[in-house]
């Protein structure tokens, strides 16, 4: 692979504006995932579909994005980093506009797929361009500045999404991207137009591309439709599983033997890349599943409006914003594995705090774990990104960033699907078990029924009220189980991250880095 032309680091106003422009594009990309979380009930209700169908608005974007992200390395060589980044941002703006105009769920999902596809190169390229803007000794701070935008988006996304859904209309969660995207594209072009990487004509690995789409798409559809179709009791699910498995095996064999692979799998021969990517993917899938369940639980079981659910979830970014610059300064001097270990302990603690929720939990009780979660985020992304990029030559950073983000985003989509499926299934199970206790011979059930009848409710109304109470209890029991499991899985990552080599305490992005 030809190395890109070496450009001197930016300084002064150009460095500041370049950082803001690239971070703004990342912000817009991440915002578009989180902003939809609290808006799913509004979208589902307006389009006349169930909440489980509405989650396709999130997962369709994530899957399409996951397919496109690993193509970043190949596309960069073909079109250049700056030109590809600008094109992706402008197409993202167009796709966002189409999402807002969608009259039904089918078209909305189609436009979300388009949005995810064109958004693929944005995050890895913004990361690569930002690293090239700073001297190697300040690479930790560059990553901190970049990752702060991924911290801001979860703060603003739920609030903005909830407020727009309640007070304007849900299409505005997509329209909001238009001014951000146009500003980011214009500013990036003004600063980076003379810093593009060299290009070369590469043959298109059509077979590898088709196999990539097949196995990622089939696996995601299987996960999303599994509960609805009773998993492997359905012939459709079995067929999807076989397609995913066979196409994945063929994809691996083809890409490892192809002269110009669409995805550079040789990166997985690097110990730190494998360790960092795997650890980040598992952690992100657990994290993403949790931030999806909380707003759904608050709105469907606890009676929260979309705005209040957004405000309750928003504090996740407070400590993340405050700590990210600190971690960025400390990262070159501390062991990245130790910083990541702190993150896993914090994330496990947050999960265990959530596992103690009850139907009587007040707003502060629900919000407190969100505040603590910010510290876990600040100590998660930075060190693990430093680990997986350590020792790489600048020419390989777009491909490595793209491939690691592919794994992370795909894991997040799987985490969302698995989390919602497990939560709904366990809610149904607990509901059935609790209903069995509501009999004329159970003192507590009889007392509750008599109290409702005494309050003036009819027998039918009293039974309906009892059913709502049981559903609320079943929902919180299911959520508790999910978060207990998440907590122990976060702790298990403590063993995994220490498999990385200790050289990962700084990101080597200079020309002398290992190829």
Coordinates of C-alpha atoms in Angstrom, one line a residue:
X1 CA 0.0 0.0 0.0
X2 CA 1.4 3.4 -0.9
X3 CA 1.8 5.7 2.0
X4 CA -0.1 9.0 1.9
X5 CA 1.9 12.1 1.3
X6 CA 3.4 13.4 4.5
X7 CA 1.7 16.6 5.6
X8 CA 3.0 18.8 8.5
X9 CA 0.8 19.0 11.5
X10 CA -1.7 21.9 11.6
X11 CA -1.3 24.8 14.1
X12 CA -3.2 27.8 15.4
X13 CA -6.5 28.7 14.0
X14 CA -6.4 26.0 11.3
X15 CA -5.8 23.3 13.8
X16 CA -8.7 24.5 16.0
X17 CA -11.1 24.9 13.0
X18 CA -10.0 21.5 11.6
X19 CA -10.7 19.8 14.9
X20 CA -14.1 21.4 15.2
X21 CA -15.1 20.6 11.6
X22 CA -14.1 16.9 11.8
X23 CA -15.6 16.5 15.3
X24 CA -18.8 18.1 14.1
X25 CA -19.2 15.4 11.4
X26 CA -18.6 12.7 14.0
X27 CA -21.0 14.4 16.3
X28 CA -23.7 14.4 13.6
X29 CA -23.1 10.7 12.8
X30 CA -23.3 9.6 16.4
X31 CA -26.2 11.9 17.2
X32 CA -28.3 10.3 14.5
X33 CA -28.1 7.0 16.3
X34 CA -28.8 8.2 19.8
X35 CA -31.4 10.9 18.9
X36 CA -33.6 8.1 17.5
X37 CA -33.6 6.0 20.8
X38 CA -36.2 8.1 22.7
X39 CA -38.1 8.8 19.5
X40 CA -39.0 5.2 18.6
X41 CA -42.4 5.2 20.4
X42 CA -43.3 8.5 18.5
X43 CA -42.2 7.1 15.2
X44 CA -43.9 3.8 15.8
X45 CA -47.2 5.4 16.8
X46 CA -47.2 7.9 13.9
X47 CA -46.4 5.2 11.3
X48 CA -48.8 2.6 12.8
X49 CA -46.2 -0.1 13.7
X50 CA -45.1 -1.8 16.9
X51 CA -42.2 -0.7 19.1
X52 CA -40.2 -3.8 18.1
X53 CA -40.7 -2.9 14.4
X54 CA -39.7 0.6 15.2
X55 CA -36.3 -0.5 16.5
X56 CA -35.5 -1.2 12.9
X57 CA -35.0 2.5 12.5
X58 CA -31.9 2.1 14.7
X59 CA -30.7 -1.3 13.6
X60 CA -31.1 -0.7 9.8
X61 CA -28.8 2.3 10.1
X62 CA -26.4 0.3 12.2
X63 CA -26.2 -2.7 9.8
X64 CA -25.8 -0.6 6.7
X65 CA -23.2 1.5 8.5
X66 CA -21.4 -1.7 9.6
X67 CA -21.3 -2.9 6.0
X68 CA -19.8 0.4 4.7
X69 CA -17.3 1.2 7.4
X70 CA -14.8 -1.6 6.6
X71 CA -14.7 -0.4 3.0
X72 CA -13.0 2.9 4.2
X73 CA -9.5 1.7 3.5
X74 CA -10.2 0.6 0.0
X75 CA -12.3 3.7 -0.8
X76 CA -9.6 6.0 0.6
X77 CA -7.0 4.6 -1.8
X78 CA -9.5 5.0 -4.7
X79 CA -10.7 8.5 -4.0
X80 CA -8.5 10.1 -1.3
X81 CA -9.3 10.8 2.3
X82 CA -10.5 14.4 2.0
X83 CA -12.6 13.9 -1.1
X84 CA -14.2 10.8 0.3
X85 CA -14.9 12.4 3.6
X86 CA -16.6 15.5 2.0
X87 CA -18.7 13.3 -0.3
X88 CA -19.8 11.1 2.6
X89 CA -20.9 14.1 4.6
X90 CA -22.9 15.7 1.8
X91 CA -24.7 12.4 0.9
X92 CA -25.4 11.9 4.6
X93 CA -27.2 15.3 4.6
X94 CA -29.3 14.2 1.6
X95 CA -30.2 10.9 3.2
X96 CA -31.2 12.6 6.4
X97 CA -33.5 14.9 4.4
X98 CA -35.1 11.8 2.8
X99 CA -35.6 10.1 6.2
X100 CA -37.5 13.1 7.5
X101 CA -39.8 13.0 4.4
X102 CA -40.5 9.3 4.6
X103 CA -44.3 8.6 4.7
X104 CA -44.1 5.0 6.0
X105 CA -41.8 2.6 7.8
X106 CA -40.7 0.8 4.7
X107 CA -39.3 4.0 3.1
X108 CA -37.9 5.3 6.3
X109 CA -35.9 2.0 6.8
X110 CA -34.8 2.2 3.1
X111 CA -33.5 5.8 3.6
X112 CA -31.9 4.8 6.9
X113 CA -30.0 2.1 5.1
X114 CA -28.8 4.6 2.5
X115 CA -27.9 7.0 5.4
X116 CA -25.9 4.2 7.1
X117 CA -24.1 3.3 3.9
X118 CA -22.9 6.8 3.0
X119 CA -22.0 7.4 6.7
X120 CA -19.6 4.5 6.8
X121 CA -16.3 6.3 6.0
X122 CA -17.1 9.4 8.1
X123 CA -16.0 8.2 11.6
X124 CA -12.8 6.4 10.6
X125 CA -11.8 9.2 8.2
X126 CA -12.5 11.9 10.7
X127 CA -10.2 10.0 13.1
X128 CA -7.5 9.5 10.6
X129 CA -7.6 13.2 9.4
X130 CA -7.5 14.5 13.0
X131 CA -4.5 12.3 13.9
X132 CA -2.7 13.7 10.8
X133 CA -3.4 17.2 12.0
X134 CA -1.5 16.8 15.3
X135 CA 2.1 15.9 16.0
X136 CA 2.6 12.2 17.0
X137 CA 3.5 13.2 20.6
X138 CA 0.0 14.8 20.9
X139 CA -1.9 11.9 19.4
X140 CA -3.5 11.1 22.7
X141 CA -5.0 14.6 22.9
X142 CA -6.1 14.3 19.3
X143 CA -8.0 11.2 20.1
X144 CA -9.5 12.9 23.2
X145 CA -10.7 15.9 21.2
X146 CA -12.2 13.5 18.6
X147 CA -13.9 11.2 21.2
X148 CA -15.4 14.1 23.1
X149 CA -17.9 14.5 20.3
X150 CA -19.1 11.0 20.8
X151 CA -19.6 12.0 24.4
X152 CA -21.5 15.1 23.6
X153 CA -23.9 13.4 21.2
X154 CA -25.4 11.1 23.9
X155 CA -26.0 14.2 26.0
X156 CA -27.7 16.2 23.4
X157 CA -29.3 13.4 21.4
X158 CA -31.9 12.1 23.9
X159 CA -32.8 15.6 25.0
X160 CA -33.1 16.9 21.5
X161 CA -34.8 13.8 20.2
X162 CA -37.4 13.8 23.0
X163 CA -38.1 17.5 22.8
X164 CA -38.5 17.4 19.0
X165 CA -40.8 14.3 19.2
X166 CA -43.0 15.9 21.9
X167 CA -43.1 19.5 20.7
X168 CA -42.5 19.5 16.9
X169 CA -42.5 16.1 15.1
X170 CA -40.1 13.2 14.8
X171 CA -38.9 14.0 11.2
X172 CA -37.0 16.9 12.7
X173 CA -34.6 14.5 14.4
X174 CA -33.3 13.9 10.8
X175 CA -33.7 17.5 9.5
X176 CA -31.4 18.7 12.3
X177 CA -28.5 17.1 10.4
X178 CA -28.7 19.4 7.4
X179 CA -27.1 22.6 8.9
X180 CA -24.5 20.6 10.9
X181 CA -23.6 18.5 7.8
X182 CA -23.3 21.5 5.4
X183 CA -21.2 23.4 7.9
X184 CA -18.8 20.4 8.6
X185 CA -18.4 19.8 4.8
X186 CA -17.6 23.4 4.0
X187 CA -15.2 23.9 6.9
X188 CA -13.4 20.6 6.2
X189 CA -12.9 21.4 2.5
X190 CA -11.5 24.9 3.3
X191 CA -8.9 23.5 5.6
X192 CA -8.0 20.1 4.2
X193 CA -8.4 20.5 0.4
X194 CA -4.6 20.6 -0.1
X195 CA -3.9 17.7 2.3
X196 CA -5.6 14.9 0.4
X197 CA -4.0 11.5 0.2
X198 CA -2.7 10.1 -3.1
X199 CA -5.1 7.8 -5.0
X200 CA -4.6 4.8 -7.2
X201 CA -7.0 2.7 -9.4
X202 CA -7.8 -0.5 -7.6
X203 CA -9.9 -3.3 -9.0
X204 CA -13.2 -3.7 -7.2
X205 CA -13.4 -6.9 -5.1
X206 CA -17.0 -7.6 -6.2
X207 CA -17.2 -11.1 -4.7
X208 CA -15.8 -10.0 -1.4
X209 CA -18.2 -7.1 -1.3
X210 CA -21.2 -9.3 -2.0
X211 CA -20.2 -11.8 0.6
X212 CA -19.7 -9.0 3.2
X213 CA -23.3 -7.7 2.5
X214 CA -24.7 -11.3 2.6
X215 CA -23.3 -12.4 6.0
X216 CA -23.7 -9.1 7.9
X217 CA -27.2 -8.5 6.5
X218 CA -28.4 -12.1 7.0
X219 CA -27.1 -12.3 10.6
X220 CA -28.7 -9.0 11.6
X221 CA -32.1 -9.9 10.0
X222 CA -31.9 -13.2 11.8
X223 CA -31.3 -11.5 15.1
X224 CA -34.1 -8.9 14.6
X225 CA -36.7 -11.4 13.3
X226 CA -35.8 -14.2 15.6
X227 CA -38.2 -13.5 18.4
X228 CA -41.0 -12.7 16.1
X229 CA -40.6 -15.9 14.2
X230 CA -39.8 -18.2 17.2
X231 CA -36.1 -18.4 16.3
X232 CA -34.9 -21.8 14.9
X233 CA -38.4 -23.2 14.9
X234 CA -38.8 -21.0 11.8
X235 CA -37.5 -22.2 8.5
X236 CA -36.8 -18.5 7.6
X237 CA -34.5 -18.1 10.6
X238 CA -32.7 -21.3 9.9
X239 CA -32.2 -20.2 6.2
X240 CA -30.9 -16.8 7.3
X241 CA -28.5 -18.5 9.8
X242 CA -27.1 -20.8 7.2
X243 CA -26.7 -17.9 4.7
X244 CA -24.9 -15.9 7.4
X245 CA -22.6 -18.8 8.4
X246 CA -21.7 -20.0 4.9
X247 CA -21.2 -16.5 3.4
X248 CA -19.0 -15.5 6.4
X249 CA -16.8 -18.6 6.0
X250 CA -16.5 -17.9 2.2
X251 CA -15.8 -14.2 2.9
X252 CA -12.9 -15.1 5.2
X253 CA -11.4 -17.6 2.7
X254 CA -11.8 -15.2 -0.3
X255 CA -10.5 -12.1 1.5
X256 CA -7.4 -13.9 2.8
X257 CA -6.5 -15.1 -0.7
X258 CA -7.6 -12.1 -2.8
X259 CA -4.8 -9.9 -4.2
X260 CA -6.9 -6.7 -3.6
X261 CA -9.3 -7.5 -0.8
X262 CA -12.1 -5.1 -0.1
X263 CA -11.3 -5.5 3.6
X264 CA -7.7 -5.8 4.9
X265 CA -8.0 -8.8 7.2
X266 CA -4.2 -8.9 7.7
X267 CA -4.7 -6.4 10.5
X268 CA -6.0 -9.3 12.6
X269 CA -2.5 -10.7 12.6
X270 CA -1.6 -7.8 15.0
X271 CA -2.1 -8.8 18.6
X272 CA -3.0 -5.4 19.9
X273 CA -5.5 -4.7 17.1
X274 CA -7.3 -8.0 17.8
X275 CA -7.3 -7.4 21.6
X276 CA -8.4 -3.8 21.4
X277 CA -11.1 -4.4 18.8
X278 CA -12.6 -7.4 20.5
X279 CA -12.6 -5.8 23.9
X280 CA -14.2 -2.6 22.5
X281 CA -16.8 -4.5 20.5
X282 CA -18.0 -6.5 23.5
X283 CA -18.0 -3.5 25.8
X284 CA -19.9 -1.4 23.2
X285 CA -22.5 -4.1 22.6
X286 CA -23.3 -4.2 26.3
X287 CA -23.2 -0.4 26.6
X288 CA -25.5 0.1 23.6
X289 CA -28.0 -2.5 24.7
X290 CA -28.3 -0.8 28.1
X291 CA -28.8 2.7 26.7
X292 CA -31.5 1.3 24.4
X293 CA -33.4 -0.6 27.2
X294 CA -33.5 2.3 29.6
X295 CA -35.5 4.8 27.5
X296 CA -37.8 2.0 26.3
X297 CA -38.5 0.9 29.9
X298 CA -39.1 4.5 31.1
X299 CA -41.6 5.2 28.3
X300 CA -43.4 1.9 28.1
X301 CA -43.5 0.9 31.7
X302 CA -42.8 4.0 33.9
X303 CA -45.0 6.6 32.1
X304 CA -42.2 8.9 31.1
X305 CA -42.6 11.2 28.1
X306 CA -39.9 11.2 25.4
X307 CA -38.6 14.5 26.6
X308 CA -38.3 13.3 30.3
X309 CA -36.7 10.0 29.2
X310 CA -34.2 12.1 27.2
X311 CA -33.4 14.4 30.1
X312 CA -33.0 11.4 32.4
X313 CA -30.6 9.6 30.0
X314 CA -28.7 12.8 29.2
X315 CA -26.3 13.1 32.2
X316 CA -24.2 10.3 30.7
X317 CA -22.1 12.9 28.9
X318 CA -21.2 15.1 31.9
X319 CA -18.3 13.2 33.3
X320 CA -17.3 12.0 29.9
X321 CA -16.8 15.6 28.7
X322 CA -14.9 16.6 31.9
X323 CA -12.6 13.6 32.0
X324 CA -11.8 13.0 28.3
X325 CA -9.2 15.9 28.0
X326 CA -7.6 14.6 31.3
X327 CA -7.4 11.1 30.0
X328 CA -6.0 12.4 26.7
X329 CA -3.1 14.1 28.6
X330 CA -2.5 11.1 30.8
X331 CA -2.7 8.4 28.1
X332 CA 0.9 8.8 26.8
X333 CA 2.2 8.4 30.3
X334 CA 0.0 5.6 31.6
X335 CA -0.7 2.0 30.6
X336 CA -3.8 2.1 28.3
X337 CA -4.7 -1.4 29.7
X338 CA -4.9 0.0 33.2
X339 CA -7.2 2.9 32.1
X340 CA -9.5 0.5 30.3
X341 CA -9.6 -1.7 33.4
X342 CA -10.9 1.3 35.4
X343 CA -13.6 1.7 32.7
X344 CA -14.8 -1.9 33.0
X345 CA -15.1 -1.6 36.8
X346 CA -17.1 1.6 36.4
X347 CA -19.4 0.1 33.7
X348 CA -20.0 -3.0 35.9
X349 CA -20.8 -0.8 38.8
X350 CA -23.4 1.1 36.7
X351 CA -25.0 -2.2 35.6
X352 CA -25.3 -3.4 39.2
X353 CA -26.8 0.0 40.2
X354 CA -29.4 -0.4 37.4
X355 CA -30.0 -4.0 38.5
X356 CA -31.5 -2.6 41.7
X357 CA -34.2 -0.6 40.0
X358 CA -37.8 -1.0 41.1
X359 CA -41.1 0.3 39.8
X360 CA -41.0 2.9 42.6
X361 CA -37.6 4.3 41.5
X362 CA -37.7 8.1 41.4
X363 CA -36.0 10.2 38.7
X364 CA -32.8 10.8 40.6
X365 CA -32.4 7.0 41.2
X366 CA -32.6 6.4 37.5
X367 CA -30.4 9.3 36.6
X368 CA -27.5 8.6 39.1
X369 CA -26.1 5.6 37.1
X370 CA -26.2 7.7 34.0
X371 CA -23.9 10.3 35.6
X372 CA -21.5 7.6 36.7
X373 CA -21.6 6.0 33.3
X374 CA -19.9 9.1 31.8
X375 CA -16.7 8.2 33.7
X376 CA -16.9 4.7 32.2
X377 CA -17.2 6.1 28.7
X378 CA -14.3 8.5 29.1
X379 CA -12.0 5.7 30.2
X380 CA -13.3 3.2 27.6
X381 CA -12.9 4.6 24.0
X382 CA -9.6 6.4 24.4
X383 CA -7.4 3.7 25.8
X384 CA -8.9 0.9 23.6
X385 CA -8.5 3.0 20.5
X386 CA -4.9 3.7 21.5
X387 CA -4.4 0.0 21.9
X388 CA -5.8 -1.1 18.6
X389 CA -4.0 1.6 16.6
X390 CA -0.7 1.3 18.4
X391 CA 2.3 0.7 16.1
X392 CA 0.4 1.3 12.9
X393 CA 1.9 3.4 10.0
X394 CA -0.4 6.3 9.0
X395 CA -1.2 4.6 5.7
X396 CA -2.9 1.8 7.6
X397 CA -4.9 4.0 10.1
X398 CA -8.0 4.5 7.8
X399 CA -8.2 0.8 7.2
X400 CA -7.6 -0.1 10.8
X401 CA -10.1 2.5 12.1
X402 CA -12.7 1.4 9.6
X403 CA -12.3 -2.3 10.4
X404 CA -12.4 -1.7 14.2
X405 CA -15.4 0.6 13.9
X406 CA -17.1 -2.1 11.7
X407 CA -16.7 -4.6 14.5
X408 CA -17.8 -2.1 17.1
X409 CA -20.9 -0.9 15.2
X410 CA -21.9 -4.4 14.2
X411 CA -21.5 -5.5 17.9
X412 CA -23.7 -2.5 18.9
X413 CA -26.4 -3.5 16.4
X414 CA -26.3 -7.1 17.7
X415 CA -26.4 -5.8 21.3
X416 CA -29.5 -3.8 20.6
X417 CA -31.3 -6.7 19.0
X418 CA -30.3 -9.2 21.7
X419 CA -31.0 -6.8 24.5
X420 CA -34.6 -5.9 23.3
X421 CA -35.4 -9.5 22.5
X422 CA -34.1 -10.8 25.9
X423 CA -35.9 -8.0 27.8
X424 CA -39.3 -8.6 26.0
X425 CA -39.0 -12.3 26.4
X426 CA -38.2 -12.2 30.1
X427 CA -40.9 -9.6 30.6
X428 CA -43.4 -12.0 29.1
X429 CA -42.2 -14.9 31.3
X430 CA -42.3 -12.9 34.5
X431 CA -45.7 -11.5 33.6
X432 CA -47.0 -15.1 33.2
X433 CA -45.4 -16.2 36.5
X434 CA -46.8 -13.2 38.4
X435 CA -50.3 -13.6 37.0
X436 CA -50.4 -17.2 38.3
X437 CA -50.3 -15.7 41.8
X438 CA -53.4 -13.5 41.2
X439 CA -56.1 -15.9 42.5
X440 CA -59.0 -15.5 44.9
X441 CA -57.0 -17.6 47.3
X442 CA -54.0 -15.2 47.4
X443 CA -54.4 -12.7 50.3
X444 CA -52.3 -9.9 48.7
X445 CA -54.1 -10.2 45.3
X446 CA -57.5 -10.2 47.1
X447 CA -56.6 -7.2 49.2
X448 CA -55.4 -5.3 46.1
X449 CA -58.5 -6.1 44.2
X450 CA -60.8 -5.2 47.1
X451 CA -58.9 -1.9 47.4
X452 CA -59.5 -1.0 43.8
X453 CA -63.1 -2.0 44.0
X454 CA -63.5 0.2 47.1
X455 CA -62.0 3.1 45.2
X456 CA -64.9 3.0 42.8
X457 CA -63.4 0.9 40.0
X458 CA -65.6 -1.7 38.2
X459 CA -64.4 -5.3 38.3
X460 CA -63.1 -5.0 34.8
X461 CA -61.3 -1.8 35.6
X462 CA -59.7 -3.3 38.7
X463 CA -58.5 -6.3 36.7
X464 CA -57.0 -4.1 34.0
X465 CA -55.3 -2.0 36.7
X466 CA -53.8 -5.1 38.3
X467 CA -52.6 -6.3 34.9
X468 CA -50.8 -2.9 34.4
X469 CA -49.2 -3.3 37.8
X470 CA -48.1 -6.8 37.0
X471 CA -46.7 -5.7 33.6
X472 CA -44.7 -3.0 35.3
X473 CA -43.2 -5.4 37.8
X474 CA -42.4 -8.0 35.0
X475 CA -40.7 -5.3 33.0
X476 CA -38.4 -4.2 35.8
X477 CA -37.6 -7.7 36.8
X478 CA -36.5 -8.5 33.2
X479 CA -34.4 -5.3 33.1
X480 CA -32.7 -6.2 36.4
X481 CA -31.7 -9.6 35.0
X482 CA -30.2 -8.0 31.9
X483 CA -28.1 -5.6 33.9
X484 CA -26.9 -8.2 36.4
X485 CA -25.6 -10.2 33.4
X486 CA -24.1 -7.1 31.8
X487 CA -22.2 -6.3 35.0
X488 CA -20.5 -9.6 35.2
X489 CA -19.7 -9.6 31.5
X490 CA -18.0 -6.1 31.9
X491 CA -15.9 -7.6 34.7
X492 CA -14.9 -10.5 32.5
X493 CA -13.3 -8.0 30.1
X494 CA -10.6 -7.2 32.7
X495 CA -8.9 -10.5 31.7
X496 CA -9.2 -9.9 28.0
X497 CA -7.7 -6.4 27.8
X498 CA -4.5 -7.5 29.5
X499 CA -3.7 -9.8 26.6
X500 CA -2.6 -6.7 24.7
X501 CA 1.1 -5.8 24.6
X502 CA 2.3 -3.1 27.0
X503 CA 3.6 -1.0 24.0
X504 CA 0.0 0.2 23.6
X505 CA 0.5 3.0 26.1
X506 CA 0.9 5.5 23.2
X507 CA -0.5 5.6 19.7
X508 CA 2.4 5.4 17.2
X509 CA 1.4 7.3 14.2
X510 CA 4.7 8.6 13.0
X511 CA 6.4 7.5 9.8
X512 CA 8.6 5.1 11.7
X513 CA 5.7 3.0 12.9
X514 CA 5.6 -0.6 12.0
X515 CA 3.9 -1.6 8.8

